[in-house]
Coordinates of N, CA and C in Angstrom, one line a residue:
Chain Y
X2 N 19.2 -20.5 -9.3 CA 18.6 -20.5 -10.3 C 18.2 -19.3 -11.3
X3 N 18.8 -18.7 -12.3 CA 18.9 -17.4 -12.3 C 18.3 -17.7 -13.8
X4 N 17.3 -16.8 -13.8 CA 16.6 -16.9 -15.2 C 17.1 -15.5 -15.7
X5 N 17.2 -15.5 -16.7 CA 17.6 -14.4 -17.5 C 16.3 -13.0 -18.1
X6 N 16.7 -11.6 -18.0 CA 15.6 -11.0 -18.0 C 16.0 -10.6 -19.4
X7 N 14.6 -10.4 -20.5 CA 15.0 -9.9 -21.7 C 14.3 -8.2 -21.4
X8 N 14.9 -7.6 -22.2 CA 15.2 -6.2 -22.8 C 13.8 -5.6 -21.8
X9 N 13.0 -5.6 -22.3 CA 11.7 -4.8 -22.3 C 11.4 -4.9 -20.7
X10 N 11.1 -6.3 -19.8 CA 11.0 -6.1 -18.6 C 11.9 -5.7 -17.9
X11 N 13.2 -5.5 -18.5 CA 14.9 -5.0 -17.6 C 14.1 -3.0 -17.1
X12 N 13.7 -2.8 -18.6 CA 13.6 -1.5 -18.4 C 12.3 -1.3 -17.7
X13 N 11.3 -2.1 -17.9 CA 9.9 -2.0 -16.7 C 10.2 -2.3 -15.6
X14 N 11.3 -2.7 -15.0 CA 11.5 -3.0 -13.7 C 12.3 -1.8 -13.2
X15 N 13.4 -0.9 -14.0 CA 14.3 -0.1 -13.6 C 13.3 0.9 -13.1
X16 N 12.2 1.4 -14.4 CA 11.1 2.6 -14.6 C 10.1 2.4 -13.1
X17 N 9.9 0.9 -12.6 CA 8.9 1.0 -11.5 C 10.0 1.2 -10.6
X18 N 11.2 0.2 -10.1 CA 11.8 0.9 -8.9 C 12.0 2.2 -8.7
X19 N 12.1 3.4 -9.7 CA 12.6 4.5 -9.4 C 11.2 4.5 -9.0
X20 N 10.0 4.5 -9.4 CA 8.7 5.4 -8.9 C 8.4 4.9 -7.7
X21 N 8.7 3.3 -7.7 CA 8.0 3.0 -5.7 C 9.3 4.1 -4.8
X22 N 10.6 4.3 -5.5 CA 11.4 4.9 -4.2 C 11.0 6.5 -4.2
X23 N 10.5 7.0 -4.8 CA 9.9 8.0 -5.1 C 8.9 8.4 -4.1
X24 N 7.9 7.3 -4.0 CA 6.6 6.7 -3.4 C 7.2 6.6 -2.0
X25 N 8.2 6.1 -1.6 CA 8.6 5.8 -0.5 C 9.0 7.1 0.5
X26 N 9.7 8.2 -0.6 CA 10.2 9.2 0.1 C 9.3 10.0 0.1
X27 N 8.3 10.4 -0.6 CA 6.6 10.9 -0.1 C 6.3 10.6 1.0
X28 N 6.1 9.2 1.3 CA 5.9 8.9 2.4 C 6.8 9.1 3.8
X29 N 8.2 8.9 3.6 CA 8.7 9.5 4.3 C 8.5 10.9 4.6
X30 N 8.3 12.0 3.8 CA 8.2 13.2 4.6 C 6.9 13.2 4.8
X31 N 5.7 12.1 4.4 CA 4.7 13.0 5.7 C 4.8 12.2 7.1
X32 N 5.5 10.9 7.0 CA 6.1 10.7 8.6 C 6.8 11.5 9.1
X33 N 7.5 12.4 8.5 CA 8.4 13.4 9.2 C 7.1 14.4 9.8
X34 N 6.7 14.9 9.0 CA 6.0 16.3 8.8 C 4.7 15.9 9.8
X35 N 3.9 14.6 9.8 CA 2.8 14.8 9.7 C 2.4 15.3 11.4
X36 N 1.2 16.0 10.9 CA 0.7 17.3 11.8 C 0.2 16.0 13.5
X37 N -0.5 14.6 13.2 CA -0.9 14.7 14.0 C -0.4 12.8 14.3
X38 N -0.6 12.3 15.6 CA -0.1 10.7 15.7 C -0.6 9.6 14.4
X39 N -2.1 9.8 14.3 CA -2.3 8.8 13.2 C -2.0 9.2 12.3
X40 N -1.9 10.4 11.5 CA -0.9 10.7 10.5 C 0.2 10.1 10.2
X41 N 0.6 9.9 11.1 CA 2.1 8.9 11.2 C 1.8 7.9 11.1
X42 N 0.8 7.2 12.1 CA 0.5 5.7 11.6 C 0.1 5.4 10.3
X43 N 0.0 6.5 9.8 CA -0.5 5.7 8.2 C 0.5 5.7 7.3
X44 N 1.5 7.0 7.6 CA 2.9 7.2 7.1 C 3.5 5.9 6.8
X45 N 3.5 5.2 8.2 CA 4.2 3.6 8.5 C 3.8 2.9 7.8
X46 N 2.3 2.8 7.6 CA 1.4 1.4 6.7 C 2.1 1.4 5.4
X47 N 2.0 3.0 5.1 CA 2.3 3.0 3.5 C 3.8 2.7 3.2
X48 N 4.7 3.0 4.4 CA 5.8 2.5 4.2 C 5.9 1.2 4.2
X49 N 5.5 0.4 4.8 CA 5.5 -0.8 4.5 C 5.3 -1.6 3.4
X50 N 3.5 -0.7 3.0 CA 3.3 -1.4 1.6 C 4.3 -0.7 0.7
X51 N 4.9 0.0 0.6 CA 6.0 0.6 -0.3 C 7.1 -0.5 -0.4
X52 N 7.2 -0.9 0.8 CA 8.6 -1.7 1.5 C 8.5 -2.9 0.1
X53 N 7.3 -3.7 0.8 CA 7.1 -5.1 0.2 C 6.9 -4.9 -1.8
X54 N 6.6 -3.8 -1.9 CA 6.9 -3.8 -3.6 C 8.0 -3.9 -4.2
X55 N 9.1 -3.0 -3.1 CA 10.4 -2.8 -3.7 C 10.9 -4.1 -3.6
X56 N 10.7 -4.9 -2.5 CA 11.2 -6.4 -2.1 C 10.8 -7.4 -3.3
X57 N 9.5 -7.0 -3.8 CA 9.1 -8.3 -4.7 C 9.7 -7.7 -6.3
X58 N 10.1 -6.3 -6.7 CA 10.5 -5.9 -7.7 C 12.0 -6.3 -7.8
X59 N 12.5 -5.9 -6.4 CA 14.5 -7.1 -6.1 C 14.3 -8.2 -6.6
X60 N 13.0 -9.0 -5.9 CA 13.3 -10.1 -6.5 C 13.0 -10.7 -8.1
X61 N 12.0 -10.2 -8.8 CA 11.8 -10.3 -9.9 C 13.3 -9.8 -10.6
X62 N 14.1 -8.9 -10.4 CA 14.8 -8.5 -11.2 C 16.0 -9.3 -10.5
X63 N 16.0 -10.1 -9.9 CA 17.3 -10.9 -9.4 C 16.6 -12.4 -10.1
X64 N 15.7 -12.5 -10.3 CA 15.0 -13.9 -10.5 C 15.2 -14.9 -9.4
X65 N 15.3 -14.2 -8.1 CA 15.4 -15.6 -6.9 C 14.2 -15.6 -6.7
X66 N 13.1 -16.6 -5.9 CA 12.3 -16.7 -5.5 C 12.7 -16.9 -3.7
X67 N 13.6 -16.4 -3.1 CA 14.1 -16.1 -1.8 C 13.1 -14.8 -0.8
X68 N 12.8 -13.8 -1.5 CA 12.4 -12.7 -1.3 C 11.0 -12.7 -1.0
X69 N 10.0 -13.8 -1.1 CA 8.9 -14.0 -0.8 C 8.4 -14.3 0.5
X70 N 9.3 -15.0 1.6 CA 9.4 -14.9 2.4 C 9.5 -13.4 3.6
X71 N 10.6 -12.8 3.1 CA 10.8 -11.3 3.7 C 9.9 -10.5 3.5
X72 N 9.2 -10.6 2.4 CA 7.7 -10.0 2.0 C 6.4 -10.5 2.9
X73 N 6.6 -11.5 3.1 CA 5.4 -11.9 3.8 C 5.5 -11.6 5.2
X74 N 7.0 -12.0 5.9 CA 7.2 -11.2 7.3 C 7.0 -9.6 7.3
X75 N 7.4 -8.8 6.2 CA 7.2 -7.3 6.7 C 6.0 -7.1 6.4
X76 N 5.0 -7.9 5.6 CA 3.1 -7.7 5.6 C 2.9 -8.0 6.9
X77 N 3.1 -9.5 7.2 CA 2.9 -9.3 9.0 C 2.8 -8.3 9.8
X78 N 4.4 -8.0 9.9 CA 4.6 -7.8 11.4 C 4.4 -6.4 11.2
X79 N 4.4 -5.5 9.8 CA 3.7 -3.9 9.7 C 2.0 -4.0 10.0
X80 N 1.0 -5.1 9.9 CA -0.1 -5.2 9.8 C -0.1 -5.5 11.5
X81 N 0.3 -6.2 12.3 CA 0.7 -5.6 13.4 C 1.1 -4.9 14.5
X82 N 1.7 -4.2 13.7 CA 1.9 -2.8 14.3 C 1.2 -2.0 14.2
X83 N 0.4 -1.6 12.9 CA -0.5 -0.4 13.2 C -1.7 -1.1 13.6
X84 N -2.1 -2.6 13.9 CA -3.2 -2.5 14.8 C -2.6 -2.1 16.5
X85 N -1.6 -2.5 16.5 CA -0.9 -2.5 18.2 C -0.9 -0.7 18.1
X86 N -0.6 0.0 17.3 CA -0.4 1.5 17.4 C -1.4 2.3 17.7
X87 N -2.7 1.4 16.8 CA -3.8 2.4 16.5 C -4.5 2.2 17.7
X88 N -4.6 0.7 18.1 CA -5.3 0.3 19.5 C -4.8 1.0 20.9
X89 N -3.4 1.2 21.3 CA -3.1 2.2 22.2 C -3.4 3.9 22.1
X90 N -3.8 4.1 20.8 CA -3.9 5.2 20.8 C -5.6 5.5 21.1
X91 N -6.7 4.2 20.6 CA -7.8 4.4 21.2 C -7.9 3.7 22.5
X92 N -7.4 3.1 23.2 CA -7.8 2.7 24.7 C -6.7 3.1 25.5
X93 N -5.6 3.3 25.3 CA -4.4 3.6 26.1 C -3.6 2.6 26.5
X94 N -4.1 1.3 25.9 CA -3.1 0.2 26.1 C -3.3 -0.8 25.2
X95 N -2.0 -1.6 24.8 CA -2.2 -2.7 24.2 C -3.4 -3.9 24.1
X96 N -2.6 -4.6 25.1 CA -3.6 -5.9 25.3 C -4.3 -5.4 27.1
X97 N -5.7 -5.5 26.9 CA -6.7 -4.9 28.5 C -7.1 -6.6 29.0
Chain U
X14 N 4.8 -16.0 -28.0 CA 4.4 -16.1 -27.0 C 5.0 -15.5 -25.3
X15 N 6.4 -15.4 -25.8 CA 7.3 -15.5 -24.8 C 7.3 -13.6 -24.9
X16 N 7.2 -13.3 -26.2 CA 6.8 -11.4 -26.0 C 5.6 -11.1 -25.5
X17 N 4.5 -11.6 -25.7 CA 3.4 -11.1 -25.5 C 3.5 -11.4 -23.6
X18 N 4.0 -12.4 -23.2 CA 4.1 -12.4 -22.0 C 5.0 -11.5 -21.4
X19 N 5.8 -11.2 -22.1 CA 6.8 -10.3 -21.7 C 5.9 -8.5 -21.6
X20 N 5.6 -8.0 -22.5 CA 4.4 -7.1 -22.4 C 3.1 -7.5 -21.3
X21 N 3.2 -8.0 -21.3 CA 1.8 -8.3 -20.2 C 2.7 -8.0 -18.9
X22 N 3.6 -8.6 -18.5 CA 4.5 -8.5 -17.2 C 5.2 -6.6 -17.2
X23 N 5.6 -6.3 -17.9 CA 6.1 -5.2 -18.4 C 4.7 -4.0 -17.9
X24 N 3.7 -4.4 -18.2 CA 2.5 -3.5 -18.1 C 2.2 -3.6 -16.9
X25 N 2.0 -4.8 -16.1 CA 1.2 -4.9 -15.0 C 2.3 -4.0 -14.3
X26 N 3.5 -4.2 -14.1 CA 4.8 -3.9 -12.8 C 4.2 -2.4 -13.4
X27 N 4.5 -1.4 -14.6 CA 4.1 -0.6 -14.4 C 2.8 0.3 -14.0
X28 N 2.1 -0.3 -14.0 CA 0.5 -0.2 -13.6 C 0.7 -0.3 -12.3
X29 N 1.7 -1.1 -11.5 CA 1.4 -1.0 -9.8 C 2.2 -0.1 -9.6
X30 N 3.7 0.2 -9.9 CA 4.3 1.4 -9.5 C 3.7 2.4 -9.6
X31 N 3.1 2.9 -10.7 CA 1.9 3.7 -11.3 C 1.1 4.0 -9.4
X32 N 0.3 3.0 -9.4 CA -0.8 3.3 -8.5 C 0.2 3.5 -7.0
X33 N 1.3 3.1 -6.6 CA 1.6 2.9 -5.6 C 2.5 4.2 -5.7
X34 N 2.4 5.1 -6.7 CA 2.8 6.3 -6.3 C 1.8 7.2 -6.4
X35 N 1.1 7.1 -6.9 CA -0.4 7.5 -6.7 C -1.0 7.7 -5.6
X36 N -0.9 6.8 -4.6 CA -1.3 6.8 -3.3 C -0.3 7.6 -2.2
X37 N 0.9 7.6 -3.1 CA 1.8 7.9 -1.8 C 1.9 9.5 -2.0
X38 N 1.7 10.4 -3.1 CA 1.4 11.5 -3.8 C 0.1 11.8 -2.7
X39 N -1.1 10.8 -2.6 CA -2.0 11.3 -2.3 C -2.5 11.5 -0.4
X40 N -1.1 10.7 -0.4 CA -0.7 10.9 1.4 C -0.2 12.3 1.4
X41 N 1.0 12.2 0.8 CA 1.5 14.2 1.1 C 0.6 15.1 0.7
X42 N -0.4 15.1 -0.4 CA -1.1 16.0 -1.1 C -2.5 16.6 -0.3
X43 N -3.0 15.7 0.4 CA -4.6 15.9 0.5 C -4.4 16.5 2.3
X44 N -5.5 17.4 2.4 CA -5.6 18.3 3.5 C -5.7 17.8 4.5
X45 N -6.6 16.9 4.8 CA -7.0 16.3 6.0 C -6.7 14.9 6.5
X46 N -6.6 14.5 7.4 CA -6.4 12.9 7.9 C -7.5 11.9 7.3
X47 N -8.7 12.3 7.3 CA -9.5 11.4 6.9 C -9.6 11.5 5.2
X48 N -9.0 12.5 4.7 CA -8.9 12.4 2.9 C -8.0 11.8 2.7
X49 N -7.1 11.8 3.6 CA -5.4 11.4 3.3 C -5.5 9.7 3.5
X50 N -6.7 9.1 4.4 CA -6.6 7.4 4.7 C -7.2 7.1 3.1
X51 N -7.8 7.7 2.7 CA -8.2 7.0 0.7 C -6.8 6.8 0.3
X52 N -5.6 7.2 0.5 CA -5.1 7.0 -0.7 C -4.0 5.8 -0.6
X53 N -3.6 5.9 0.4 CA -2.7 4.2 0.5 C -3.6 3.5 0.8
X54 N -4.7 3.3 1.7 CA -5.4 2.2 1.9 C -6.1 1.5 0.4
X55 N -6.2 2.4 -0.1 CA -6.9 1.7 -1.9 C -5.8 1.7 -2.8
X56 N -5.2 2.8 -3.3 CA -4.2 2.8 -4.4 C -3.1 2.2 -4.4
X57 N -2.5 2.5 -2.9 CA -1.2 1.7 -3.1 C -1.3 -0.1 -2.6
X58 N -2.1 -0.3 -2.1 CA -2.7 -1.9 -2.1 C -2.8 -2.5 -3.3
X59 N -3.7 -1.5 -4.3 CA -4.0 -2.0 -5.7 C -2.6 -2.4 -6.3
X60 N -1.8 -1.2 -6.3 CA -0.4 -1.2 -6.8 C 0.5 -2.4 -6.4
X61 N 0.3 -2.6 -5.3 CA 1.1 -3.8 -4.6 C 0.4 -4.7 -5.3
X62 N -0.8 -5.0 -5.3 CA -1.1 -6.0 -5.7 C -1.2 -6.6 -7.3
X63 N -0.7 -5.5 -7.8 CA -0.6 -5.8 -9.2 C 0.6 -6.3 -9.8
X64 N 1.4 -5.9 -8.5 CA 3.2 -5.9 -8.9 C 3.6 -7.5 -8.2
X65 N 3.0 -8.1 -7.1 CA 2.9 -9.1 -7.1 C 2.2 -10.3 -7.8
X66 N 1.3 -9.9 -8.8 CA 0.5 -10.8 -9.4 C 1.3 -11.0 -10.9
X67 N 2.0 -9.5 -10.8 CA 3.4 -9.8 -12.0 C 4.5 -11.0 -11.8
X68 N 4.9 -10.9 -10.3 CA 5.7 -11.7 -10.1 C 5.3 -13.1 -9.7
X69 N 4.0 -13.5 -9.5 CA 3.5 -14.3 -9.3 C 3.1 -15.4 -11.6
X70 N 3.2 -14.8 -12.3 CA 3.2 -15.1 -13.8 C 4.5 -15.2 -13.9
X71 N 5.7 -14.4 -13.6 CA 6.3 -14.2 -14.0 C 7.1 -16.1 -13.5
X72 N 7.0 -16.5 -12.3 CA 7.6 -17.4 -12.1 C 6.8 -18.9 -11.9
X73 N 5.6 -18.5 -12.3 CA 4.7 -19.3 -12.8 C 5.4 -19.7 -14.3
X74 N 5.7 -18.8 -14.8 CA 6.3 -19.9 -16.4 C 7.5 -20.0 -16.0
X75 N 8.3 -20.4 -15.2 CA 10.2 -20.2 -15.5 C 9.9 -21.3 -14.3
X76 N 9.6 -21.9 -13.3 CA 9.2 -22.9 -12.2 C 8.1 -23.8 -12.8
X77 N 8.2 -25.4 -12.4 CA 7.2 -26.4 -12.8 C 5.9 -25.9 -11.7
X78 N 4.6 -25.7 -12.1 CA 3.9 -25.7 -11.2 C 3.4 -24.5 -10.8
X79 N 2.6 -24.0 -10.0 CA 2.3 -22.3 -10.5 C 2.8 -22.2 -8.3
X80 N 3.3 -21.0 -8.8 CA 3.8 -19.9 -7.7 C 3.0 -19.3 -6.9
X81 N 2.7 -20.0 -5.9 CA 1.7 -19.3 -4.5 C 2.2 -18.6 -3.7
X82 N 3.1 -18.3 -3.5 CA 3.5 -17.2 -2.3 C 2.9 -16.0 -2.6
X83 N 2.9 -15.2 -3.7 CA 2.4 -14.2 -3.9 C 0.7 -14.1 -4.2
X84 N 0.5 -15.0 -4.2 CA -1.3 -14.9 -3.9 C -1.6 -14.9 -2.6
X85 N -0.7 -15.6 -1.5 CA -0.8 -15.4 -0.1 C -0.4 -13.9 0.3
X86 N 0.5 -13.6 -0.3 CA 0.5 -12.2 0.1 C -0.4 -11.1 -0.3
X87 N -1.0 -11.2 -1.6 CA -2.1 -10.5 -1.9 C -3.1 -10.7 -1.3
X88 N -3.1 -11.8 -0.9 CA -4.9 -12.2 -0.4 C -4.6 -11.1 1.2
X89 N -3.3 -11.4 1.7 CA -3.6 -11.2 3.3 C -3.5 -9.3 3.3
X90 N -2.6 -8.6 2.2 CA -2.7 -7.5 1.7 C -4.0 -6.8 1.9
X91 N -5.0 -7.9 1.3 CA -6.1 -7.3 0.7 C -7.2 -7.4 1.8
X92 N -6.9 -8.0 2.9 CA -7.8 -8.4 4.2 C -7.4 -7.3 5.1
X93 N -6.1 -6.9 5.3 CA -5.5 -6.5 6.3 C -6.0 -4.9 6.1
X94 N -5.7 -4.4 4.9 CA -5.7 -2.8 5.0 C -6.9 -2.4 4.8
X95 N -8.2 -3.1 5.2 CA -9.4 -2.5 5.3 C -9.7 -2.5 7.4
X96 N -8.8 -3.4 7.5 CA -9.0 -3.6 8.8 C -7.9 -2.4 10.0
X97 N -7.0 -1.9 8.7 CA -6.0 -1.2 9.3 C -6.7 0.1 9.7
X98 N -6.9 0.6 8.1 CA -7.8 1.7 7.8 C -8.9 1.8 8.8
X99 N -9.7 1.0 8.7 CA -10.8 0.6 9.9 C -10.1 1.7 11.5
X100 N -9.5 1.1 11.8 CA -8.8 1.5 13.2 C -8.3 2.5 13.5
X101 N -7.5 2.7 12.0 CA -6.7 4.1 11.9 C -7.9 5.2 12.3
X102 N -9.1 5.0 11.5 CA -10.1 6.2 11.1 C -10.8 6.2 12.9
X103 N -10.9 5.2 13.3 CA -11.7 4.9 14.9 C -10.2 5.4 15.7
X104 N -9.2 5.6 15.4 CA -8.6 6.3 16.3 C -8.4 8.0 16.2
X105 N -8.2 8.1 14.9 CA -8.5 9.6 14.5 C -9.7 10.3 15.0
X106 N -11.1 9.7 14.9 CA -12.5 10.1 15.5 C -12.0 10.2 17.1
X107 N -11.4 9.2 17.5 CA -11.3 9.1 19.0 C -10.9 10.6 19.4
X108 N -9.6 10.7 18.8 CA -8.5 11.8 19.2 C -9.3 13.3 18.8
X109 N -10.6 13.2 17.9 CA -11.2 14.4 17.6 C -10.1 15.3 16.6
X110 N -9.7 14.4 15.7 CA -8.8 15.3 14.8 C -9.5 16.3 13.9
X111 N -9.0 17.3 13.3 CA -9.4 18.3 12.9 C -10.0 18.1 11.6
X112 N -11.2 18.2 10.4 CA -11.7 17.8 9.8 C -12.5 19.0 9.0
X113 N -12.0 18.9 7.7 CA -13.0 19.9 6.8 C -14.0 20.6 6.8
X114 N -14.5 21.0 6.9 CA -16.3 21.7 6.9 C -17.0 21.2 5.6
X115 N -15.9 20.8 4.2 CA -16.7 20.8 3.4 C -17.1 19.2 2.8
X116 N -16.6 18.6 4.2 CA -16.8 17.0 4.1 C -17.5 16.5 5.2
X117 N -18.2 17.6 5.9 CA -19.0 17.0 7.3 C -20.5 16.5 7.1
X118 N -20.7 16.6 5.8 CA -22.4 16.2 5.2 C -23.3 16.8 5.8
X119 N -23.1 18.2 6.2 CA -24.1 19.4 6.6 C -24.7 20.4 5.7
X120 N -25.6 19.9 4.9 CA -26.0 20.7 3.9 C -26.8 22.1 4.4
X121 N -26.6 23.4 3.8 CA -27.2 24.3 3.9 C -29.1 24.2 4.2
X122 N -29.6 24.4 4.3 CA -31.1 24.4 4.1 C -31.7 25.1 3.4
X123 N -32.4 24.4 2.3 CA -32.8 25.0 1.3 C -34.6 25.0 1.9
X124 N -35.1 25.8 1.5 CA -36.3 26.4 1.6 C -37.2 25.2 0.4
X125 N -36.7 24.9 -0.5 CA -37.5 24.3 -1.5 C -37.3 22.8 -1.4
X126 N -36.8 22.0 -0.6 CA -36.6 20.9 -0.6 C -37.8 20.5 0.2
X127 N -38.7 19.2 -0.6 CA -40.1 19.1 0.9 C -39.4 18.1 2.0
X128 N -38.4 18.0 1.9 CA -38.0 16.7 3.6 C -37.2 17.6 4.0

């Protein structure tokens, strides 16, 4: 089921993909240079939020509804990862 | 009708992308972890929510019925972002990270103040 895009929306989607990609590169920079461990966790958190935005934009561009499950999985797994890393830093253990 | 819907969708997508970019710029540029925590947890989440809302409107107009997957993802993001930020701030406080002095809420003594 392919839905044709109008030129206005297609231009906006292209610009948005470029902006979100720049945002992902910036958070990757923070992930690499981050001076402390919580900085890196925060950069990973930002990276998965940016990835959800990119996946949704890709699904809009393709006109396909198959990408929501992928976005939902990325959201759940990213949240679990953030919680687990923060708990590890707090307690020295994930499940106590 | 279709053109106004297109303009609304384009504006939503562009605003969302700008907010996502703003959050990541704040993540790179701000000097302190506790200041850096503000950008991604608020601006990036709002931007992703705007993009998801645009996707929900688009697919609701093209299939029969309302497309509720994006609303689900938006709700999940908006609920979990403060929880994650709270835990990260607790971890950073536990590790005693460096904080800037002017964000410490210690005001110098004023002899004229009554309290």
